[in-house]
Backbone atoms as SQL, in Angstrom:
CREATE TABLE atoms (id INTEGER PRIMARY KEY, chain TEXT, resi INTEGER, resn TEXT, atom TEXT, x REAL, y REAL, z REAL);
INSERT INTO atoms VALUES
  (1, 'A', 1, 'UNK', 'N', -131.593, 17.713, 11.451),
  (2, 'A', 1, 'UNK', 'CA', -132.264, 17.399, 12.643),
  (3, 'A', 1, 'UNK', 'C', -131.795, 15.624, 12.742),
  (4, 'A', 2, 'UNK', 'N', -132.578, 14.915, 11.314),
  (5, 'A', 2, 'UNK', 'CA', -132.302, 13.766, 11.363),
  (6, 'A', 2, 'UNK', 'C', -130.808, 13.095, 11.853),
  (7, 'A', 3, 'UNK', 'N', -129.838, 13.642, 11.602),
  (8, 'A', 3, 'UNK', 'CA', -128.390, 13.491, 11.650),
  (9, 'A', 3, 'UNK', 'C', -128.228, 13.119, 13.376),
  (10, 'A', 4, 'UNK', 'N', -128.755, 14.300, 14.019),
  (11, 'A', 4, 'UNK', 'CA', -128.758, 14.269, 15.096),
  (12, 'A', 4, 'UNK', 'C', -129.398, 13.091, 16.025),
  (13, 'A', 5, 'UNK', 'N', -130.665, 12.637, 15.631),
  (14, 'A', 5, 'UNK', 'CA', -131.135, 11.561, 16.335),
  (15, 'A', 5, 'UNK', 'C', -130.495, 10.073, 15.925),
  (16, 'A', 6, 'UNK', 'N', -130.199, 10.224, 14.631),
  (17, 'A', 6, 'UNK', 'CA', -129.400, 8.907, 14.422),
  (18, 'A', 6, 'UNK', 'C', -127.911, 8.916, 15.182),
  (19, 'A', 7, 'UNK', 'N', -127.117, 10.134, 15.404),
  (20, 'A', 7, 'UNK', 'CA', -125.826, 9.679, 16.167),
  (21, 'A', 7, 'UNK', 'C', -126.252, 9.353, 17.248),
  (22, 'A', 8, 'UNK', 'N', -127.414, 10.469, 17.803),
  (23, 'A', 8, 'UNK', 'CA', -127.805, 9.827, 19.269),
  (24, 'A', 8, 'UNK', 'C', -128.057, 8.233, 19.325),
  (25, 'A', 9, 'UNK', 'N', -128.991, 7.729, 18.538),
  (26, 'A', 9, 'UNK', 'CA', -129.284, 6.415, 18.381),
  (27, 'A', 9, 'UNK', 'C', -127.739, 5.502, 18.819),
  (28, 'A', 10, 'UNK', 'N', -126.879, 6.192, 17.760),
  (29, 'A', 10, 'UNK', 'CA', -125.826, 5.136, 17.817),
  (30, 'A', 10, 'UNK', 'C', -124.824, 5.376, 18.918),
  (31, 'A', 11, 'UNK', 'N', -124.982, 6.643, 19.446),
  (32, 'A', 11, 'UNK', 'CA', -124.237, 6.632, 21.484),
  (33, 'A', 11, 'UNK', 'C', -124.698, 5.861, 21.767),
  (34, 'A', 12, 'UNK', 'N', -126.442, 6.080, 21.959),
  (35, 'A', 12, 'UNK', 'CA', -126.798, 5.293, 23.318),
  (36, 'A', 12, 'UNK', 'C', -126.785, 3.920, 22.851),
  (37, 'A', 13, 'UNK', 'N', -126.534, 3.300, 21.723),
  (38, 'A', 13, 'UNK', 'CA', -126.306, 1.563, 21.307),
  (39, 'A', 13, 'UNK', 'C', -124.841, 1.435, 21.777),
  (40, 'A', 14, 'UNK', 'N', -123.515, 2.654, 21.412),
  (41, 'A', 14, 'UNK', 'CA', -122.689, 2.604, 21.568),
  (42, 'A', 14, 'UNK', 'C', -122.378, 2.171, 23.381),
  (43, 'A', 15, 'UNK', 'N', -122.852, 3.142, 24.023),
  (44, 'A', 15, 'UNK', 'CA', -122.801, 3.212, 25.571),
  (45, 'A', 15, 'UNK', 'C', -123.848, 2.241, 25.837),
  (46, 'A', 16, 'UNK', 'N', -124.452, 1.546, 25.420),
  (47, 'A', 16, 'UNK', 'CA', -125.443, 0.390, 25.901),
  (48, 'A', 16, 'UNK', 'C', -124.279, -1.094, 25.992),
  (49, 'A', 17, 'UNK', 'N', -123.524, -1.103, 24.936),
  (50, 'A', 17, 'UNK', 'CA', -122.539, -2.382, 24.237),
  (51, 'A', 17, 'UNK', 'C', -121.115, -2.210, 25.285),
  (52, 'A', 18, 'UNK', 'N', -120.961, -0.703, 25.391),
  (53, 'A', 18, 'UNK', 'CA', -119.741, -0.381, 26.628),
  (54, 'A', 18, 'UNK', 'C', -120.132, -0.954, 27.881),
  (55, 'A', 19, 'UNK', 'N', -121.340, -0.836, 28.320),
  (56, 'A', 19, 'UNK', 'CA', -121.764, -1.101, 29.954),
  (57, 'A', 19, 'UNK', 'C', -121.936, -2.638, 29.865),
  (58, 'A', 20, 'UNK', 'N', -122.586, -3.318, 29.484),
  (59, 'A', 20, 'UNK', 'CA', -122.669, -4.758, 28.671),
  (60, 'A', 20, 'UNK', 'C', -120.815, -5.179, 29.065),
  (61, 'A', 21, 'UNK', 'N', -119.908, -5.025, 28.220),
  (62, 'A', 21, 'UNK', 'CA', -118.624, -5.383, 28.337),
  (63, 'A', 21, 'UNK', 'C', -118.372, -4.661, 29.844),
  (64, 'A', 22, 'UNK', 'N', -118.677, -3.554, 30.321),
  (65, 'A', 22, 'UNK', 'CA', -118.155, -3.323, 31.904),
  (66, 'A', 22, 'UNK', 'C', -118.415, -4.326, 33.045),
  (67, 'A', 23, 'UNK', 'N', -119.709, -4.874, 32.581),
  (68, 'A', 23, 'UNK', 'CA', -120.302, -5.493, 33.157),
  (69, 'A', 23, 'UNK', 'C', -119.657, -7.031, 33.416),
  (70, 'A', 24, 'UNK', 'N', -119.412, -7.050, 31.798),
  (71, 'A', 24, 'UNK', 'CA', -118.660, -8.699, 32.002),
  (72, 'A', 24, 'UNK', 'C', -117.242, -8.797, 32.458),
  (73, 'A', 25, 'UNK', 'N', -116.547, -7.391, 32.059),
  (74, 'A', 25, 'UNK', 'CA', -115.490, -7.021, 32.693),
  (75, 'A', 25, 'UNK', 'C', -115.127, -7.950, 34.438),
  (76, 'A', 26, 'UNK', 'N', -116.523, -6.845, 34.930),
  (77, 'A', 26, 'UNK', 'CA', -116.313, -6.521, 36.371),
  (78, 'A', 26, 'UNK', 'C', -117.077, -8.031, 36.833),
  (79, 'A', 27, 'UNK', 'N', -118.018, -8.833, 36.246),
  (80, 'A', 27, 'UNK', 'CA', -118.197, -10.803, 36.352),
  (81, 'A', 27, 'UNK', 'C', -117.057, -11.295, 36.573),
  (82, 'A', 28, 'UNK', 'N', -116.092, -11.317, 35.449),
  (83, 'A', 28, 'UNK', 'CA', -114.863, -11.692, 35.318),
  (84, 'A', 28, 'UNK', 'C', -113.770, -11.062, 36.104),
  (85, 'A', 29, 'UNK', 'N', -113.606, -10.207, 37.012),
  (86, 'A', 29, 'UNK', 'CA', -112.794, -9.756, 38.035),
  (87, 'A', 29, 'UNK', 'C', -113.210, -10.362, 39.335),
  (88, 'A', 30, 'UNK', 'N', -114.465, -10.331, 39.256),
  (89, 'A', 30, 'UNK', 'CA', -115.509, -10.949, 40.686),
  (90, 'A', 30, 'UNK', 'C', -114.842, -12.299, 40.640),
  (91, 'A', 31, 'UNK', 'N', -114.921, -13.185, 39.468),
  (92, 'A', 31, 'UNK', 'CA', -114.369, -14.686, 39.273),
  (93, 'A', 31, 'UNK', 'C', -112.771, -14.741, 39.284),
  (94, 'A', 32, 'UNK', 'N', -112.072, -13.640, 38.961),
  (95, 'A', 32, 'UNK', 'CA', -111.147, -13.780, 39.275),
  (96, 'A', 32, 'UNK', 'C', -110.608, -13.595, 40.985),
  (97, 'A', 33, 'UNK', 'N', -111.161, -12.657, 41.499),
  (98, 'A', 33, 'UNK', 'CA', -110.627, -12.816, 42.911),
  (99, 'A', 33, 'UNK', 'C', -111.079, -13.973, 43.806),
  (100, 'A', 34, 'UNK', 'N', -112.143, -14.410, 43.524),
  (101, 'A', 34, 'UNK', 'CA', -112.473, -15.237, 44.161),
  (102, 'A', 34, 'UNK', 'C', -111.280, -16.419, 44.165),
  (103, 'A', 35, 'UNK', 'N', -111.108, -16.835, 42.608),
  (104, 'A', 35, 'UNK', 'CA', -110.331, -17.693, 42.528),
  (105, 'A', 35, 'UNK', 'C', -109.095, -17.454, 43.555),
  (106, 'A', 36, 'UNK', 'N', -108.618, -16.004, 43.329),
  (107, 'A', 36, 'UNK', 'CA', -107.074, -16.075, 43.935),
  (108, 'A', 36, 'UNK', 'C', -107.634, -16.410, 45.920),
  (109, 'A', 37, 'UNK', 'N', -108.694, -15.861, 46.112),
  (110, 'A', 37, 'UNK', 'CA', -109.071, -16.114, 47.251),
  (111, 'A', 37, 'UNK', 'C', -108.940, -17.434, 47.895),
  (112, 'A', 38, 'UNK', 'N', -109.237, -18.406, 47.175),
  (113, 'A', 38, 'UNK', 'CA', -109.541, -19.570, 47.192),
  (114, 'A', 38, 'UNK', 'C', -108.118, -20.120, 47.198),
  (115, 'A', 39, 'UNK', 'N', -107.390, -19.864, 45.990),
  (116, 'A', 39, 'UNK', 'CA', -106.022, -20.311, 46.085),
  (117, 'A', 39, 'UNK', 'C', -105.017, -20.029, 47.240),
  (118, 'A', 40, 'UNK', 'N', -105.424, -18.750, 47.963),
  (119, 'A', 40, 'UNK', 'CA', -104.901, -18.412, 49.434),
  (120, 'A', 40, 'UNK', 'C', -105.163, -18.910, 50.544),
  (121, 'A', 41, 'UNK', 'N', -106.615, -19.450, 50.499),
  (122, 'A', 41, 'UNK', 'CA', -107.184, -20.126, 51.768),
  (123, 'A', 41, 'UNK', 'C', -106.705, -21.129, 51.692),
  (124, 'A', 42, 'UNK', 'N', -106.651, -21.758, 50.351),
  (125, 'A', 42, 'UNK', 'CA', -105.754, -23.380, 50.241),
  (126, 'A', 42, 'UNK', 'C', -104.189, -23.213, 50.485),
  (127, 'A', 43, 'UNK', 'N', -103.545, -22.231, 50.558),
  (128, 'A', 43, 'UNK', 'CA', -102.144, -22.676, 50.808),
  (129, 'A', 43, 'UNK', 'C', -102.021, -22.192, 51.918),
  (130, 'A', 44, 'UNK', 'N', -102.594, -21.250, 52.823),
  (131, 'A', 44, 'UNK', 'CA', -102.810, -20.653, 54.421),
  (132, 'A', 44, 'UNK', 'C', -103.066, -22.109, 54.848),
  (133, 'A', 45, 'UNK', 'N', -104.369, -22.830, 54.463),
  (134, 'A', 45, 'UNK', 'CA', -104.309, -24.061, 55.193),
  (135, 'A', 45, 'UNK', 'C', -103.319, -25.582, 55.001),
  (136, 'A', 46, 'UNK', 'N', -102.500, -25.051, 53.506),
  (137, 'A', 46, 'UNK', 'CA', -101.711, -26.435, 53.477),
  (138, 'A', 46, 'UNK', 'C', -100.715, -25.702, 54.037),
  (139, 'A', 47, 'UNK', 'N', -99.780, -24.698, 54.231),
  (140, 'A', 47, 'UNK', 'CA', -98.436, -24.070, 55.489),
  (141, 'A', 47, 'UNK', 'C', -99.073, -24.325, 56.411),
  (142, 'A', 48, 'UNK', 'N', -100.420, -23.947, 57.255),
  (143, 'A', 48, 'UNK', 'CA', -100.852, -24.592, 58.562),
  (144, 'A', 48, 'UNK', 'C', -100.450, -25.923, 58.840),
  (145, 'A', 49, 'UNK', 'N', -101.099, -26.788, 57.637),
  (146, 'A', 49, 'UNK', 'CA', -101.004, -28.455, 57.713),
  (147, 'A', 49, 'UNK', 'C', -99.232, -28.980, 58.155),
  (148, 'A', 50, 'UNK', 'N', -98.564, -28.054, 57.257),
  (149, 'A', 50, 'UNK', 'CA', -97.149, -28.420, 57.120),
  (150, 'A', 50, 'UNK', 'C', -96.356, -28.139, 58.379),
  (151, 'A', 51, 'UNK', 'N', -96.891, -26.777, 58.820),
  (152, 'A', 51, 'UNK', 'CA', -96.610, -26.204, 60.474),
  (153, 'A', 51, 'UNK', 'C', -96.497, -27.257, 61.490),
  (154, 'A', 52, 'UNK', 'N', -97.895, -27.668, 61.668),
  (155, 'A', 52, 'UNK', 'CA', -98.130, -28.223, 62.396),
  (156, 'A', 52, 'UNK', 'C', -97.726, -29.643, 62.676),
  (157, 'A', 53, 'UNK', 'N', -97.673, -30.644, 61.711),
  (158, 'A', 53, 'UNK', 'CA', -96.919, -32.172, 60.948),
  (159, 'A', 53, 'UNK', 'C', -95.277, -31.074, 61.550),
  (160, 'A', 54, 'UNK', 'N', -94.775, -30.641, 61.174),
  (161, 'A', 54, 'UNK', 'CA', -93.481, -30.481, 61.493),
  (162, 'A', 54, 'UNK', 'C', -93.065, -30.229, 63.248),
  (163, 'A', 55, 'UNK', 'N', -94.092, -29.736, 63.521),
  (164, 'A', 55, 'UNK', 'CA', -93.879, -29.435, 64.751),
  (165, 'A', 55, 'UNK', 'C', -93.827, -30.246, 65.613),
  (166, 'A', 56, 'UNK', 'N', -95.545, -31.237, 65.091),
  (167, 'A', 56, 'UNK', 'CA', -95.136, -32.410, 65.878),
  (168, 'A', 56, 'UNK', 'C', -94.439, -33.275, 65.841),
  (169, 'A', 57, 'UNK', 'N', -93.656, -33.609, 64.705),
  (170, 'A', 57, 'UNK', 'CA', -91.903, -34.240, 64.556),
  (171, 'A', 57, 'UNK', 'C', -91.155, -33.557, 65.302),
  (172, 'A', 58, 'UNK', 'N', -91.095, -32.342, 65.508),
  (173, 'A', 58, 'UNK', 'CA', -90.404, -31.975, 66.291),
  (174, 'A', 58, 'UNK', 'C', -90.106, -32.521, 67.526),
  (175, 'A', 59, 'UNK', 'N', -91.340, -32.725, 67.949),
  (176, 'A', 59, 'UNK', 'CA', -91.851, -32.743, 69.589),
  (177, 'A', 59, 'UNK', 'C', -91.732, -34.407, 69.963),
  (178, 'A', 60, 'UNK', 'N', -92.171, -34.966, 69.095),
  (179, 'A', 60, 'UNK', 'CA', -92.094, -36.315, 68.868),
  (180, 'A', 60, 'UNK', 'C', -90.323, -36.854, 68.516),
  (181, 'A', 61, 'UNK', 'N', -89.429, -36.171, 68.039),
  (182, 'A', 61, 'UNK', 'CA', -88.143, -36.361, 68.385),
  (183, 'A', 61, 'UNK', 'C', -87.458, -36.115, 69.391),
  (184, 'A', 62, 'UNK', 'N', -88.369, -34.804, 69.970),
  (185, 'A', 62, 'UNK', 'CA', -86.995, -34.457, 71.069),
  (186, 'A', 62, 'UNK', 'C', -87.747, -35.323, 72.503),
  (187, 'A', 63, 'UNK', 'N', -88.886, -35.780, 72.345),
  (188, 'A', 63, 'UNK', 'CA', -89.262, -36.399, 73.426),
  (189, 'A', 63, 'UNK', 'C', -88.553, -38.122, 73.405),
  (190, 'A', 64, 'UNK', 'N', -88.593, -38.436, 71.806),
  (191, 'A', 64, 'UNK', 'CA', -87.946, -39.528, 72.117),
  (192, 'A', 64, 'UNK', 'C', -86.253, -39.406, 72.726),
  (193, 'A', 65, 'UNK', 'N', -85.497, -38.414, 71.543),
  (194, 'A', 65, 'UNK', 'CA', -84.090, -37.842, 71.947),
  (195, 'A', 65, 'UNK', 'C', -84.145, -38.201, 73.835),
  (196, 'A', 66, 'UNK', 'N', -85.079, -37.695, 74.340),
  (197, 'A', 66, 'UNK', 'CA', -84.752, -37.313, 76.034),
  (198, 'A', 66, 'UNK', 'C', -85.114, -38.785, 76.441),
  (199, 'A', 67, 'UNK', 'N', -86.060, -39.514, 75.844),
  (200, 'A', 67, 'UNK', 'CA', -86.579, -40.718, 76.566),
  (201, 'A', 67, 'UNK', 'C', -85.423, -41.657, 76.472),
  (202, 'A', 68, 'UNK', 'N', -84.288, -41.423, 75.478),
  (203, 'A', 68, 'UNK', 'CA', -83.242, -42.165, 75.002),
  (204, 'A', 68, 'UNK', 'C', -82.098, -41.814, 75.971),
  (205, 'A', 69, 'UNK', 'N', -82.081, -40.500, 76.277),
  (206, 'A', 69, 'UNK', 'CA', -81.152, -40.438, 77.514),
  (207, 'A', 69, 'UNK', 'C', -81.073, -40.790, 78.694),
  (208, 'A', 70, 'UNK', 'N', -82.876, -40.721, 79.096),
  (209, 'A', 70, 'UNK', 'CA', -82.627, -41.251, 80.049),
  (210, 'A', 70, 'UNK', 'C', -84.383, -41.564, 80.539),
  (211, 'A', 71, 'UNK', 'N', -84.942, -42.672, 80.463),
  (212, 'A', 71, 'UNK', 'CA', -85.804, -43.615, 79.954),
  (213, 'A', 71, 'UNK', 'C', -86.778, -43.159, 81.627),
  (214, 'A', 72, 'UNK', 'N', -86.681, -42.734, 82.691),
  (215, 'A', 72, 'UNK', 'CA', -87.503, -42.283, 84.020),
  (216, 'A', 72, 'UNK', 'C', -87.819, -40.925, 83.688),
  (217, 'A', 73, 'UNK', 'N', -87.366, -39.865, 83.009),
  (218, 'A', 73, 'UNK', 'CA', -87.370, -38.509, 82.890),
  (219, 'A', 73, 'UNK', 'C', -89.200, -38.269, 82.459),
  (220, 'A', 74, 'UNK', 'N', -89.615, -37.224, 83.221),
  (221, 'A', 74, 'UNK', 'CA', -90.970, -37.007, 82.903),
  (222, 'A', 74, 'UNK', 'C', -90.859, -35.838, 81.934),
  (223, 'A', 75, 'UNK', 'N', -91.253, -35.983, 80.414),
  (224, 'A', 75, 'UNK', 'CA', -90.858, -35.234, 79.912),
  (225, 'A', 75, 'UNK', 'C', -91.753, -33.840, 80.050),
  (226, 'A', 76, 'UNK', 'N', -92.696, -34.022, 79.764),
  (227, 'A', 76, 'UNK', 'CA', -94.094, -32.882, 80.042),
  (228, 'A', 76, 'UNK', 'C', -93.286, -31.827, 81.020),
  (229, 'A', 77, 'UNK', 'N', -93.432, -32.472, 82.094),
  (230, 'A', 77, 'UNK', 'CA', -92.729, -31.876, 83.519),
  (231, 'A', 77, 'UNK', 'C', -91.720, -31.105, 83.053),
  (232, 'A', 78, 'UNK', 'N', -90.863, -31.628, 82.796),
  (233, 'A', 78, 'UNK', 'CA', -89.561, -31.283, 82.503),
  (234, 'A', 78, 'UNK', 'C', -90.020, -29.943, 81.485),
  (235, 'A', 79, 'UNK', 'N', -90.411, -30.136, 80.146),
  (236, 'A', 79, 'UNK', 'CA', -91.122, -28.927, 79.142),
  (237, 'A', 79, 'UNK', 'C', -91.715, -27.950, 79.828),
  (238, 'A', 80, 'UNK', 'N', -92.413, -28.105, 80.753),
  (239, 'A', 80, 'UNK', 'CA', -93.335, -27.090, 80.729),
  (240, 'A', 80, 'UNK', 'C', -92.594, -26.099, 82.316),
  (241, 'A', 81, 'UNK', 'N', -91.824, -27.157, 82.778),
  (242, 'A', 81, 'UNK', 'CA', -90.817, -25.870, 83.545),
  (243, 'A', 81, 'UNK', 'C', -90.037, -25.276, 83.546),
  (244, 'A', 82, 'UNK', 'N', -89.228, -25.891, 82.210),
  (245, 'A', 82, 'UNK', 'CA', -88.326, -25.220, 81.872),
  (246, 'A', 82, 'UNK', 'C', -88.635, -23.357, 80.903),
  (247, 'A', 83, 'UNK', 'N', -89.597, -24.195, 80.318),
  (248, 'A', 83, 'UNK', 'CA', -90.498, -23.103, 79.768),
  (249, 'A', 83, 'UNK', 'C', -91.034, -22.177, 80.525),
  (250, 'A', 84, 'UNK', 'N', -91.884, -22.510, 81.797),
  (251, 'A', 84, 'UNK', 'CA', -92.157, -21.878, 82.706),
  (252, 'A', 84, 'UNK', 'C', -91.175, -20.562, 83.532),
  (253, 'A', 85, 'UNK', 'N', -90.152, -21.056, 83.943),
  (254, 'A', 85, 'UNK', 'CA', -88.931, -20.811, 84.409),
  (255, 'A', 85, 'UNK', 'C', -88.234, -19.664, 82.657),
  (256, 'A', 86, 'UNK', 'N', -87.916, -19.719, 81.983),
  (257, 'A', 86, 'UNK', 'CA', -87.704, -18.939, 80.519),
  (258, 'A', 86, 'UNK', 'C', -89.012, -17.868, 80.475),
  (259, 'A', 87, 'UNK', 'N', -89.940, -18.050, 80.513),
  (260, 'A', 87, 'UNK', 'CA', -91.277, -17.226, 80.378),
  (261, 'A', 87, 'UNK', 'C', -90.920, -16.047, 81.682),
  (262, 'A', 88, 'UNK', 'N', -90.591, -16.930, 83.080),
  (263, 'A', 88, 'UNK', 'CA', -90.611, -15.792, 83.852),
  (264, 'A', 88, 'UNK', 'C', -89.361, -14.849, 84.116),
  (265, 'A', 89, 'UNK', 'N', -88.345, -15.316, 83.608),
  (266, 'A', 89, 'UNK', 'CA', -87.057, -14.687, 83.621),
  (267, 'A', 89, 'UNK', 'C', -86.744, -13.709, 82.403),
  (268, 'A', 90, 'UNK', 'N', -88.050, -13.913, 81.515),
  (269, 'A', 90, 'UNK', 'CA', -87.874, -12.780, 80.749),
  (270, 'A', 90, 'UNK', 'C', -88.793, -11.418, 80.973),
  (271, 'A', 91, 'UNK', 'N', -90.018, -12.068, 81.456),
  (272, 'A', 91, 'UNK', 'CA', -90.882, -10.989, 81.437),
  (273, 'A', 91, 'UNK', 'C', -90.498, -10.596, 82.744),
  (274, 'A', 92, 'UNK', 'N', -89.477, -10.560, 83.605),
  (275, 'A', 92, 'UNK', 'CA', -89.510, -9.517, 85.120),
  (276, 'A', 92, 'UNK', 'C', -88.429, -8.565, 84.302),
  (277, 'A', 93, 'UNK', 'N', -89.056, -7.185, 84.543),
  (278, 'A', 93, 'UNK', 'CA', -88.517, -5.945, 83.898),
  (279, 'A', 93, 'UNK', 'C', -88.593, -5.082, 85.311),
  (280, 'A', 94, 'UNK', 'N', -87.529, -4.468, 85.187),
  (281, 'A', 94, 'UNK', 'CA', -86.768, -3.779, 86.662),
  (282, 'A', 94, 'UNK', 'C', -85.323, -3.445, 86.364),
  (283, 'A', 95, 'UNK', 'N', -85.332, -2.211, 87.765),
  (284, 'A', 95, 'UNK', 'CA', -83.809, -2.187, 87.861),
  (285, 'A', 95, 'UNK', 'C', -82.878, -3.423, 87.879),
  (286, 'A', 96, 'UNK', 'N', -83.139, -4.174, 88.948),
  (287, 'A', 96, 'UNK', 'CA', -82.082, -5.555, 89.281),
  (288, 'A', 96, 'UNK', 'C', -82.321, -5.963, 87.523),
  (289, 'A', 97, 'UNK', 'N', -83.301, -6.591, 86.917),
  (290, 'A', 97, 'UNK', 'CA', -83.349, -6.961, 86.079),
  (291, 'A', 97, 'UNK', 'C', -81.776, -6.689, 84.928),
  (292, 'A', 98, 'UNK', 'N', -81.733, -5.404, 84.997),
  (293, 'A', 98, 'UNK', 'CA', -81.076, -4.756, 84.126),
  (294, 'A', 98, 'UNK', 'C', -79.632, -5.254, 84.847),
  (295, 'A', 99, 'UNK', 'N', -79.679, -4.893, 85.736),
  (296, 'A', 99, 'UNK', 'CA', -78.378, -4.946, 86.525),
  (297, 'A', 99, 'UNK', 'C', -77.900, -6.712, 86.619),
  (298, 'A', 100, 'UNK', 'N', -78.738, -7.508, 86.869),
  (299, 'A', 100, 'UNK', 'CA', -78.216, -8.585, 86.467),
  (300, 'A', 100, 'UNK', 'C', -77.846, -8.858, 85.061),
  (301, 'A', 101, 'UNK', 'N', -78.428, -8.178, 83.835),
  (302, 'A', 101, 'UNK', 'CA', -78.456, -8.520, 82.558),
  (303, 'A', 101, 'UNK', 'C', -76.914, -7.841, 82.771),
  (304, 'A', 102, 'UNK', 'N', -76.341, -6.653, 83.051),
  (305, 'A', 102, 'UNK', 'CA', -75.118, -6.228, 82.951),
  (306, 'A', 102, 'UNK', 'C', -73.881, -7.246, 83.797),
  (307, 'A', 103, 'UNK', 'N', -74.116, -7.782, 84.723),
  (308, 'A', 103, 'UNK', 'CA', -73.778, -8.505, 85.580),
  (309, 'A', 103, 'UNK', 'C', -73.481, -9.731, 84.485),
  (310, 'A', 104, 'UNK', 'N', -74.306, -10.067, 83.916),
  (311, 'A', 104, 'UNK', 'CA', -74.048, -11.565, 83.088),
  (312, 'A', 104, 'UNK', 'C', -73.206, -11.190, 81.946),
  (313, 'A', 105, 'UNK', 'N', -73.238, -10.089, 81.838),
  (314, 'A', 105, 'UNK', 'CA', -72.853, -9.735, 80.374),
  (315, 'A', 105, 'UNK', 'C', -70.913, -9.649, 80.741),
  (316, 'A', 106, 'UNK', 'N', -70.939, -8.864, 81.821),
  (317, 'A', 106, 'UNK', 'CA', -69.451, -8.503, 82.218),
  (318, 'A', 106, 'UNK', 'C', -69.054, -9.566, 82.813),
  (319, 'A', 107, 'UNK', 'N', -69.716, -10.782, 83.363),
  (320, 'A', 107, 'UNK', 'CA', -68.917, -12.300, 83.408),
  (321, 'A', 107, 'UNK', 'C', -68.621, -12.413, 82.078),
  (322, 'A', 108, 'UNK', 'N', -69.210, -12.706, 81.309),
  (323, 'A', 108, 'UNK', 'CA', -69.369, -13.389, 80.185),
  (324, 'A', 108, 'UNK', 'C', -68.420, -12.880, 79.144),
  (325, 'A', 109, 'UNK', 'N', -68.081, -11.541, 79.593),
  (326, 'A', 109, 'UNK', 'CA', -66.784, -10.636, 78.683),
  (327, 'A', 109, 'UNK', 'C', -65.562, -11.172, 79.273),
  (328, 'A', 110, 'UNK', 'N', -65.560, -11.808, 80.659),
  (329, 'A', 110, 'UNK', 'CA', -64.519, -11.659, 81.482),
  (330, 'A', 110, 'UNK', 'C', -63.875, -13.018, 81.329),
  (331, 'A', 111, 'UNK', 'N', -65.057, -14.083, 80.870),
  (332, 'A', 111, 'UNK', 'CA', -64.631, -16.069, 80.580),
  (333, 'A', 111, 'UNK', 'C', -64.165, -15.557, 79.164),
  (334, 'A', 112, 'UNK', 'N', -64.480, -14.863, 77.834),
  (335, 'A', 112, 'UNK', 'CA', -63.990, -14.703, 76.648),
  (336, 'A', 112, 'UNK', 'C', -62.561, -14.474, 76.880),
  (337, 'A', 113, 'UNK', 'N', -62.555, -13.432, 77.546),
  (338, 'A', 113, 'UNK', 'CA', -61.114, -12.639, 77.429),
  (339, 'A', 113, 'UNK', 'C', -60.114, -13.953, 78.333),
  (340, 'A', 114, 'UNK', 'N', -60.678, -14.587, 79.776),
  (341, 'A', 114, 'UNK', 'CA', -59.607, -15.464, 79.839),
  (342, 'A', 114, 'UNK', 'C', -59.400, -16.431, 78.816),
  (343, 'A', 115, 'UNK', 'N', -60.440, -16.706, 78.343),
  (344, 'A', 115, 'UNK', 'CA', -60.548, -18.048, 77.099),
  (345, 'A', 115, 'UNK', 'C', -58.991, -17.848, 76.239),
  (346, 'A', 116, 'UNK', 'N', -59.468, -16.569, 75.472),
  (347, 'A', 116, 'UNK', 'CA', -58.485, -15.967, 74.692),
  (348, 'A', 116, 'UNK', 'C', -57.028, -15.863, 75.464),
  (349, 'A', 117, 'UNK', 'N', -56.904, -15.959, 76.761),
  (350, 'A', 117, 'UNK', 'CA', -55.566, -15.557, 77.425),
  (351, 'A', 117, 'UNK', 'C', -55.031, -16.753, 77.165),
  (352, 'A', 118, 'UNK', 'N', -55.865, -17.860, 77.971),
  (353, 'A', 118, 'UNK', 'CA', -55.622, -18.827, 78.296),
  (354, 'A', 118, 'UNK', 'C', -54.660, -19.817, 76.953),
  (355, 'A', 119, 'UNK', 'N', -55.642, -19.386, 75.585),
  (356, 'A', 119, 'UNK', 'CA', -55.189, -20.222, 74.518),
  (357, 'A', 119, 'UNK', 'C', -53.870, -19.486, 73.885),
  (358, 'A', 120, 'UNK', 'N', -53.506, -18.327, 74.288),
  (359, 'A', 120, 'UNK', 'CA', -52.067, -17.904, 73.918),
  (360, 'A', 120, 'UNK', 'C', -50.896, -17.824, 74.711);
């Protein structure tokens, strides 16, 4: 009977050691996850800052180029009107739009055919 008590005590001690090891691994895993999340947050913020800076540079260069072409042009109004027209034309859905697209494709195909014919 004494062997069972010693064996049981050893199993209980081993179980306690394993639970402590598991707790330590879980804590370490939690710290690693927190570190990965922090690295991900930093990467996302730096990508956002990079994208914002790139868009700012593109917008600045665009406005400078347009002003170089014509100093009297109202750039914000030009950009707003052209983007609004593109938005409206892309949002209209219906049978007439499909016919217009087919008509444009047909005209485009004819223009390409005429161009190739004129080069021959």
